[in-house]
Coordinates of C-alpha atoms and ligand atoms in Angstrom, one line a residue:
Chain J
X1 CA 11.4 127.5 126.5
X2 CA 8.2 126.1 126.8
X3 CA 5.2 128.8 126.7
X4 CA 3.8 129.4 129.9
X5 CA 0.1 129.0 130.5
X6 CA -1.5 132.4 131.4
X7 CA -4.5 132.5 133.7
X8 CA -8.0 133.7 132.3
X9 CA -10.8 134.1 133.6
X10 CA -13.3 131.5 132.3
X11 CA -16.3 129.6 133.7
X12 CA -14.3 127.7 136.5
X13 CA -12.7 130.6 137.5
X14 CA -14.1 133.7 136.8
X15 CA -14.7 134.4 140.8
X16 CA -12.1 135.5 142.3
X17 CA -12.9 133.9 145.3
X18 CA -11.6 131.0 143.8
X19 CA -9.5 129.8 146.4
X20 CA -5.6 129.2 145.4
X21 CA -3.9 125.5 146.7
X22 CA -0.9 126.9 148.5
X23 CA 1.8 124.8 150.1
X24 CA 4.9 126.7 152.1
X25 CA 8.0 124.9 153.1
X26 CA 8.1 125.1 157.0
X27 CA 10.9 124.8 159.3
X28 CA 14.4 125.1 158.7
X29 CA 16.9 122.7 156.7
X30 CA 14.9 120.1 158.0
X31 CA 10.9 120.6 157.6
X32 CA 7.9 120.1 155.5
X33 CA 5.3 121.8 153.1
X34 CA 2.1 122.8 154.9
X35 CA -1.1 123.5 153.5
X36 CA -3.4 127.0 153.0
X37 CA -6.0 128.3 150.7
X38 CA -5.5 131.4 149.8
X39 CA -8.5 133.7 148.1
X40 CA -7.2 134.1 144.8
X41 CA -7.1 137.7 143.7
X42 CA -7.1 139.9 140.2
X43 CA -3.2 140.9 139.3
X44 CA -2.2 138.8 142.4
X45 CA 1.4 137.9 143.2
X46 CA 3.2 135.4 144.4
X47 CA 4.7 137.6 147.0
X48 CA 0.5 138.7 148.0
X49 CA -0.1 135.1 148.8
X50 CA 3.3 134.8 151.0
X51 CA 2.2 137.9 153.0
X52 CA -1.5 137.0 153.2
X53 CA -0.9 133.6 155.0
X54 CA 1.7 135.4 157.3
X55 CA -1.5 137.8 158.0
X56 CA -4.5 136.3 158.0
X57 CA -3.8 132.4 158.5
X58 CA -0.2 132.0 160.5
X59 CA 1.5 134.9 161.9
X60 CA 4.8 132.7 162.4
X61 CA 5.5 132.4 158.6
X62 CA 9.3 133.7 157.8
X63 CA 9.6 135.2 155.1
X64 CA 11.3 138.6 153.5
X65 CA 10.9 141.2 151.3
X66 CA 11.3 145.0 150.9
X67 CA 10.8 146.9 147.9
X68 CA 7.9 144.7 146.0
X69 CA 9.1 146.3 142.8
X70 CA 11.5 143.9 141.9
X71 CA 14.2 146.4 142.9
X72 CA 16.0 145.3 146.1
X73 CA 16.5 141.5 145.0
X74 CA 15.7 140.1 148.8
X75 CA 12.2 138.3 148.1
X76 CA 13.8 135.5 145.9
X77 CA 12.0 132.2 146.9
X78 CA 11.3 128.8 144.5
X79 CA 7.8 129.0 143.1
X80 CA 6.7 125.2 141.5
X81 CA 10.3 124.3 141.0
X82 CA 11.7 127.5 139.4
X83 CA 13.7 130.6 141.5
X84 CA 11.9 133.6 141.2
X85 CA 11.2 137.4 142.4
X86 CA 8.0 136.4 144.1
X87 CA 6.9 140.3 143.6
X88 CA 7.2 140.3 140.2
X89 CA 6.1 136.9 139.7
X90 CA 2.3 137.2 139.2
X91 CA 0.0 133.9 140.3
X92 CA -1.6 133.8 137.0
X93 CA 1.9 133.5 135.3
X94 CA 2.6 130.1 137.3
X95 CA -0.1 128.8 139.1
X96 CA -2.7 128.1 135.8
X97 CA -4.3 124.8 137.7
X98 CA -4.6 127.0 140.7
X99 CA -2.0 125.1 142.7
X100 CA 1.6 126.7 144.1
X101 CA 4.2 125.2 145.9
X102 CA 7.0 128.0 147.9
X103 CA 10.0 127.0 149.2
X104 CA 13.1 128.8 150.1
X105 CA 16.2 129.5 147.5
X106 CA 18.1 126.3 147.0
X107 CA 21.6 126.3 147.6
X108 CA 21.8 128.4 150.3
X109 CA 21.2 127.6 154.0
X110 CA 17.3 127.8 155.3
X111 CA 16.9 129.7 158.8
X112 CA 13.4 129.3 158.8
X113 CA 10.6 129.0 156.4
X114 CA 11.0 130.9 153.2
X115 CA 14.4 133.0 154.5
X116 CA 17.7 131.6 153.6
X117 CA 20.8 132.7 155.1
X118 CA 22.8 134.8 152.2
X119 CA 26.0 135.5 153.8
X120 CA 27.8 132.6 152.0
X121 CA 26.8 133.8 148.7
X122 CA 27.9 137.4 149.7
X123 CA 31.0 135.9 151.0
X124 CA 31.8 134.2 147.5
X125 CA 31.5 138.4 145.9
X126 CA 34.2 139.4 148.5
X127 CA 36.1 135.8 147.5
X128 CA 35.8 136.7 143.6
X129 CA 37.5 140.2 144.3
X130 CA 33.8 142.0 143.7
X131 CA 35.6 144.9 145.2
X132 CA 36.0 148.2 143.4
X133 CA 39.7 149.6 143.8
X134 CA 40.4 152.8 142.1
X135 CA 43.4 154.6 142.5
X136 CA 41.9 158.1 141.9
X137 CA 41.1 160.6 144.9
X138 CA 38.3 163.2 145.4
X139 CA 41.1 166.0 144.0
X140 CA 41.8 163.5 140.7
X141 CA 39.3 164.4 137.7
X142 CA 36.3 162.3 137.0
X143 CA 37.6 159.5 134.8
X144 CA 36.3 159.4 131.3
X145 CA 35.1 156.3 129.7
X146 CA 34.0 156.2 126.3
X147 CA 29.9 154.7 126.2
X148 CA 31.1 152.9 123.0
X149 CA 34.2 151.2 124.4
X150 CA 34.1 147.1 124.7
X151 CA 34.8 147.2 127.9
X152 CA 32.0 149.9 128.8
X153 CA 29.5 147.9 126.7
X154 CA 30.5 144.4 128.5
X155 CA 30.7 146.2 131.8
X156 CA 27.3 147.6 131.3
X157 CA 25.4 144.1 130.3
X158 CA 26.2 142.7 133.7
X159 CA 26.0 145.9 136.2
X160 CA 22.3 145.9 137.1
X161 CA 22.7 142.7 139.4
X162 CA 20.5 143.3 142.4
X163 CA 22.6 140.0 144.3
X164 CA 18.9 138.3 144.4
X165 CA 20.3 135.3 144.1
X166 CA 18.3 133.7 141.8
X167 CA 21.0 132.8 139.4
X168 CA 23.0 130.8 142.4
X169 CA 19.9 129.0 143.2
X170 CA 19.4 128.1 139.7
X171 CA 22.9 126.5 138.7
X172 CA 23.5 123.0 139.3
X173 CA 27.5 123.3 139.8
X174 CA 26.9 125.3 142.8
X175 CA 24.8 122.2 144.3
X176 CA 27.5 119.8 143.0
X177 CA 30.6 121.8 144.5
X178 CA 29.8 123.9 147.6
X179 CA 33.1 126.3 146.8
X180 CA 32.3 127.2 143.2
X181 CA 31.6 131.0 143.3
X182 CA 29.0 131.3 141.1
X183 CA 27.2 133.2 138.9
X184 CA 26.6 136.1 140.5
X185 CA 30.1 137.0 141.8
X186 CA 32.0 135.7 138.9
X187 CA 29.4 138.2 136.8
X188 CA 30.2 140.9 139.1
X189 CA 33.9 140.3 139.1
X190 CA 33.4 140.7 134.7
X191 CA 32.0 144.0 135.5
X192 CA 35.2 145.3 137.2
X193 CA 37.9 143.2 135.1
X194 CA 35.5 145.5 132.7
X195 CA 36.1 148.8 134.5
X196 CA 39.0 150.8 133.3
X197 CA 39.7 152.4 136.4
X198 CA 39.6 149.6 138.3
X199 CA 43.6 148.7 139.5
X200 CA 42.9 144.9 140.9
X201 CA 42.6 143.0 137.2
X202 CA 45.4 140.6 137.7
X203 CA 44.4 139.9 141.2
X204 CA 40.6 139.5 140.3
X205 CA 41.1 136.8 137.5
X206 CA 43.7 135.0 139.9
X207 CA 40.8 134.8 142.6
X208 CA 38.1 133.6 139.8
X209 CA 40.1 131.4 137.7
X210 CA 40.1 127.7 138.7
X211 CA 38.3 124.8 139.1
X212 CA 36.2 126.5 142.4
X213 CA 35.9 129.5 139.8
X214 CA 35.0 129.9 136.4
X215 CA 36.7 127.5 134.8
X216 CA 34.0 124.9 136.9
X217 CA 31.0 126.5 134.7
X218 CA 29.0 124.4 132.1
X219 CA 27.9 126.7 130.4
X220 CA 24.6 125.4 129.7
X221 CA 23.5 128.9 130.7
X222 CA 20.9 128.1 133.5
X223 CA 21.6 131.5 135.6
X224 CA 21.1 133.3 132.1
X225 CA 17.5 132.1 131.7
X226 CA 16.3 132.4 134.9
X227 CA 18.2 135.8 136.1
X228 CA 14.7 138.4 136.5
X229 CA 17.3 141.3 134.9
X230 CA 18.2 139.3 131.9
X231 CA 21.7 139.7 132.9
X232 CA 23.9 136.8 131.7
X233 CA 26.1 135.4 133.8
X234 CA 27.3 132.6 131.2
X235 CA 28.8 135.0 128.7
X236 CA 30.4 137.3 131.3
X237 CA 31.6 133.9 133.0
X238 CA 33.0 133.0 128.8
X239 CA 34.8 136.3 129.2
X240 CA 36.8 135.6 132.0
X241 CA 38.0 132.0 131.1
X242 CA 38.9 134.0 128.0
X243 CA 40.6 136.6 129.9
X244 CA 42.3 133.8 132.6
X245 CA 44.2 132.0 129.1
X246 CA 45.4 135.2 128.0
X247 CA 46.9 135.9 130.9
X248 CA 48.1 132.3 131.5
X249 CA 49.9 132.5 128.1
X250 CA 51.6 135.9 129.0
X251 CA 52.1 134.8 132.4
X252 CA 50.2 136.7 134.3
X253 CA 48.0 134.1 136.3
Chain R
X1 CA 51.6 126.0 139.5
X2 CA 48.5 127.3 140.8
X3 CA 44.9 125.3 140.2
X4 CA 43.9 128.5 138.7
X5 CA 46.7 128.4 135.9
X6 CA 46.6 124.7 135.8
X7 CA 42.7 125.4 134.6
X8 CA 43.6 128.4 132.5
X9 CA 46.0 125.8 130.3
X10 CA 43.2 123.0 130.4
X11 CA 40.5 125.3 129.4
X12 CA 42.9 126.3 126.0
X13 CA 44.2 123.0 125.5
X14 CA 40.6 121.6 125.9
X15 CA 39.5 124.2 123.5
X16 CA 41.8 123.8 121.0
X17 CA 41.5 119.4 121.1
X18 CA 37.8 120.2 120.6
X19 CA 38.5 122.5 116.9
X20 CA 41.0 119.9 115.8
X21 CA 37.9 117.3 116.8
X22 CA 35.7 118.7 115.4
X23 CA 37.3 118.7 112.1
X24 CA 38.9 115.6 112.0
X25 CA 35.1 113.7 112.7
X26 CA 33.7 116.0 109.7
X27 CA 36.7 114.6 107.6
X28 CA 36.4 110.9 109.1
X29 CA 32.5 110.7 108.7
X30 CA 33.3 112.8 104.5
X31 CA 35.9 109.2 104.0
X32 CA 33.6 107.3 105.6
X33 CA 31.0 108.0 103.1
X34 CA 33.4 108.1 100.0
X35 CA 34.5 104.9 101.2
X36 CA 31.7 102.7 101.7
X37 CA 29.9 102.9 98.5
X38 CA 29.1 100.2 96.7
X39 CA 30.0 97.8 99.9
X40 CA 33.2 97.6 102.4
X41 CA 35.6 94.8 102.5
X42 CA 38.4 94.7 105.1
X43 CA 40.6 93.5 102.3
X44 CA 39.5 97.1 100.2
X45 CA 40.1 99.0 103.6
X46 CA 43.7 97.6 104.5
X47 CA 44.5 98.1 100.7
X48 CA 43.9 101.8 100.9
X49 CA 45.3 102.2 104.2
X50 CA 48.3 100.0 104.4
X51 CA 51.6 102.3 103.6
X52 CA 49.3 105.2 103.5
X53 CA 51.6 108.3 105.2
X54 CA 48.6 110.9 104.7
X55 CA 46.2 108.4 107.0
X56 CA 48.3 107.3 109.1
X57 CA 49.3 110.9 110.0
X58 CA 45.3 112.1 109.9
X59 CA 44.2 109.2 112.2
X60 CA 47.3 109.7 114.9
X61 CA 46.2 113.6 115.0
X62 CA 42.2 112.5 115.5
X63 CA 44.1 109.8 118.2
X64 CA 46.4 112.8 119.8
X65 CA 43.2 115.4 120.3
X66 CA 41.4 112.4 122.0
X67 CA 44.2 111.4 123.9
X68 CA 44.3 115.4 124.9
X69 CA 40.7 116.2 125.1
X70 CA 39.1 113.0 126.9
X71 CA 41.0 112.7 130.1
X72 CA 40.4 116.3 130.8
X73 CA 36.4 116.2 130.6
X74 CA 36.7 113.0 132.6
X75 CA 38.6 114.9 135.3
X76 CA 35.8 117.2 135.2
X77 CA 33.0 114.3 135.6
X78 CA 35.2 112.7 138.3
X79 CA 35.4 115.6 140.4
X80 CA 32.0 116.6 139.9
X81 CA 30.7 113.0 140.4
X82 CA 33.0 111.5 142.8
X83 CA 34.6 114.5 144.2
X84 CA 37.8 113.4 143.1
X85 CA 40.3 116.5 143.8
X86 CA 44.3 116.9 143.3
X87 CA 46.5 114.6 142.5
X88 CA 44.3 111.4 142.6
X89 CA 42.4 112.8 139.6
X90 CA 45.4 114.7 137.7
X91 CA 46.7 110.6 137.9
X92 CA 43.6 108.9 137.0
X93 CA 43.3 110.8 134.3
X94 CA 46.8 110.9 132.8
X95 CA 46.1 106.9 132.4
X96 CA 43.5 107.5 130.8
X97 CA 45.1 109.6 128.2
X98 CA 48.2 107.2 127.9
X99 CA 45.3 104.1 127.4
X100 CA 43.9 106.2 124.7
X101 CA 47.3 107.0 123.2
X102 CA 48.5 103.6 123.5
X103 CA 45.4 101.8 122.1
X104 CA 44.7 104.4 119.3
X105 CA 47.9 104.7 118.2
X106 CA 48.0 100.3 117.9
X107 CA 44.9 100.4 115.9
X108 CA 46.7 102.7 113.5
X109 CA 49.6 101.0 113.3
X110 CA 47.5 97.9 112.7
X111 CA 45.8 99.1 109.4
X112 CA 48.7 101.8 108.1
X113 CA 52.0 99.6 108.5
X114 CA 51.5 95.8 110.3
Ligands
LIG1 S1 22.7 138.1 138.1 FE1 20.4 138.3 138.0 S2 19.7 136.5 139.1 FE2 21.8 136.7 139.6 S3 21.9 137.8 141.5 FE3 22.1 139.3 139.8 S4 20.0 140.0 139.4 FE4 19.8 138.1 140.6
LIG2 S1 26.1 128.7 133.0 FE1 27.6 128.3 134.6 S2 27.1 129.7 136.3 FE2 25.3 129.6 134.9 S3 24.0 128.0 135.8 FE3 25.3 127.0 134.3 S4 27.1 126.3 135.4 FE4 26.0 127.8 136.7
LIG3 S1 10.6 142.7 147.2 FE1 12.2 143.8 146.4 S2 12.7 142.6 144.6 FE2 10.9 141.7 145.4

């Protein structure tokens, strides 16, 4: 990965009054990029510049957010090209000429400015079985899982998804074939083909194998590099074409 | 059968075309080498190859994992490309295969036994 240029303070742009060359996507699918400076700021985020055009220069902007923490995963939005957390995405990291371009996630629908509509990509969770289903009650024991076990460990590597979807916006094979799940779900379906208790394994690998499912993945690893958590979607999504030809062979697809 | 087993099966089958590939190019580019030194006539190639079981049998395996491995990428760039789903690409592509059966296994017939 090429090394990104960090901002420093030098003769140019020691004051931070330096004024940042912002351009926002407005409108919906259809729209353009419109123009703002923005007084550039020490420790400034991306996220800072969002919310101080929507306050001091046009209070119509759309845009969301909630945690700035990089915690709730709602705040995704492309910055120069790439998907990113814009709250943990500082200017200094991205903008080194001073310039930054913010548009909404791609592959997802745009309901105005910078906020996308995420219900397909929720839907595709609920499509890839991302449900939990236990068999267990309240008067059952708590189930004991051994830290050390594979499963545990692979379950573990992908379980502290936030459903940003910065990984979905980030893979090419969702933009070629609207239907393919993608990363996201088919990483949260490993998780509970990875939970022992869980009771829905054959049913889960039915719903993420084929062509709209795993099996579409490239495995170039695109999600992997650009998922904020360092979760990697392209070795849980490995797993599960793994798991879908065992289960082929044995008959149990 | 369902698309999801029908991937399951291409996924191993492509898998396992790619191993047998992948050695049979390291063994093709090691004769390769062996062969050409000191110059290459096709008199000198068609004398070690004609009647030869062992090459004949090595070249219709590399032939076979092609034959196996190519139609089902293709499938892949079809659908991806054109949006070629279902039967229309399980068909174009099973041509494809026979073509690459048919023509490979001619060429080895041509310098193991014509
Ligand atoms: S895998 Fe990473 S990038 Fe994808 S939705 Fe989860 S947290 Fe976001
Ligand atoms: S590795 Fe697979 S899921 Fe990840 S971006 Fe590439 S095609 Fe998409
Ligand atoms: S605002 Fe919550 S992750 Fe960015």
């Amino acid at each position: 990965m090429a090394k990104l240029k960090q901002w420093r303070p030098n003769k140019r742009n020691s004051h931070m009054s330096t004024n940042l060359k912002v351009k926002v996507w407005r409108g919906g699918e259809q729209g353009s990029f419109a123009s703002y400076d923005v007084p550039r700021q020490g420790s400034q985020t991306v996220l800072d510049v969002v919310t101080y055009i929507q306050r001091h220069l046009d209070p119509s902007l759309s845009y969301r957010f909630a945690c700035r923490v990089g915690m709730c995963g709602s705040c995704a939005m492309t910055v120069n090209g790439v998907a990113r957390w814009t709250c943990r995405t500082h200017v200094a990291k991205v903008a080194a000429d001073g310039r930054l371009e913010i548009a909404p996630l791609s592959n997802l629908l745009v309901i105005k400015d910078l906020t996308t509509d995420m219900s397909e990509f929720f839907d595709k969770w609920a499509r890839a079985k991302g449900q939990f289903n236990g068999k267990q009650t309240r008067h059952d024991d708590f189930a004991r899982v051994d830290p050390n076990s594979r499963e545990r460990i692979a379950a573990n590597a992908g379980i502290e998804c936030i459903g940003c979807g910065v990984c979905y916006a980030s893979c090419d094979v969702v933009s070629w074939r609207a239907d393919y799940l993608g990363p996201a779900a088919l990483n949260r379906a490993w998780t509970l083909v990875n939970d022992v208790r869980d009771t829905q394994r054959a049913e889960r690998l039915r719903a993420v194998a084929g062509d709209a499912g795993c099996h579409a993945c490239h495995t170039q690893g695109s999600c992997s590099e650009h998922c904020p958590k360092q979760i990697e979607p392209t070795a849980g999504i490995a797993g599960l074409k793994y798991l879908a030809a065992k289960a082929a062979i044995w008959g149990e697809l | 059968m369902t698309s999801a087993v029908t991937q399951a099966r291409l996924w191993y089958w492509q898998r396992i075309s790619a191993m047998v590939l992948a050695l049979c190019v390291l063994i093709h580019l090691a004769i390769m080498i062996y062969a050409v030194r000191g110059g290459l006539s096709a008199a000198e190639i068609l004398g070690r190859t004609r009647g030869s079981l062992s090459f004949g049998a090595f070249y219709s395996v590399f032939v076979l994992a092609c034959a196996l491995h190519v139609p089902i990428g293709l499938a892949t760039v079809a659908d991806e490309w054109m949006g070629w789903r279902g039967p229309k690409v399980a068909v174009a592509a099973g041509f494809f295969g026979i073509a690459i059966v048919f023509m490979g296994l001619r060429a080895v017939y041509g310098v193991v036994a014509a």
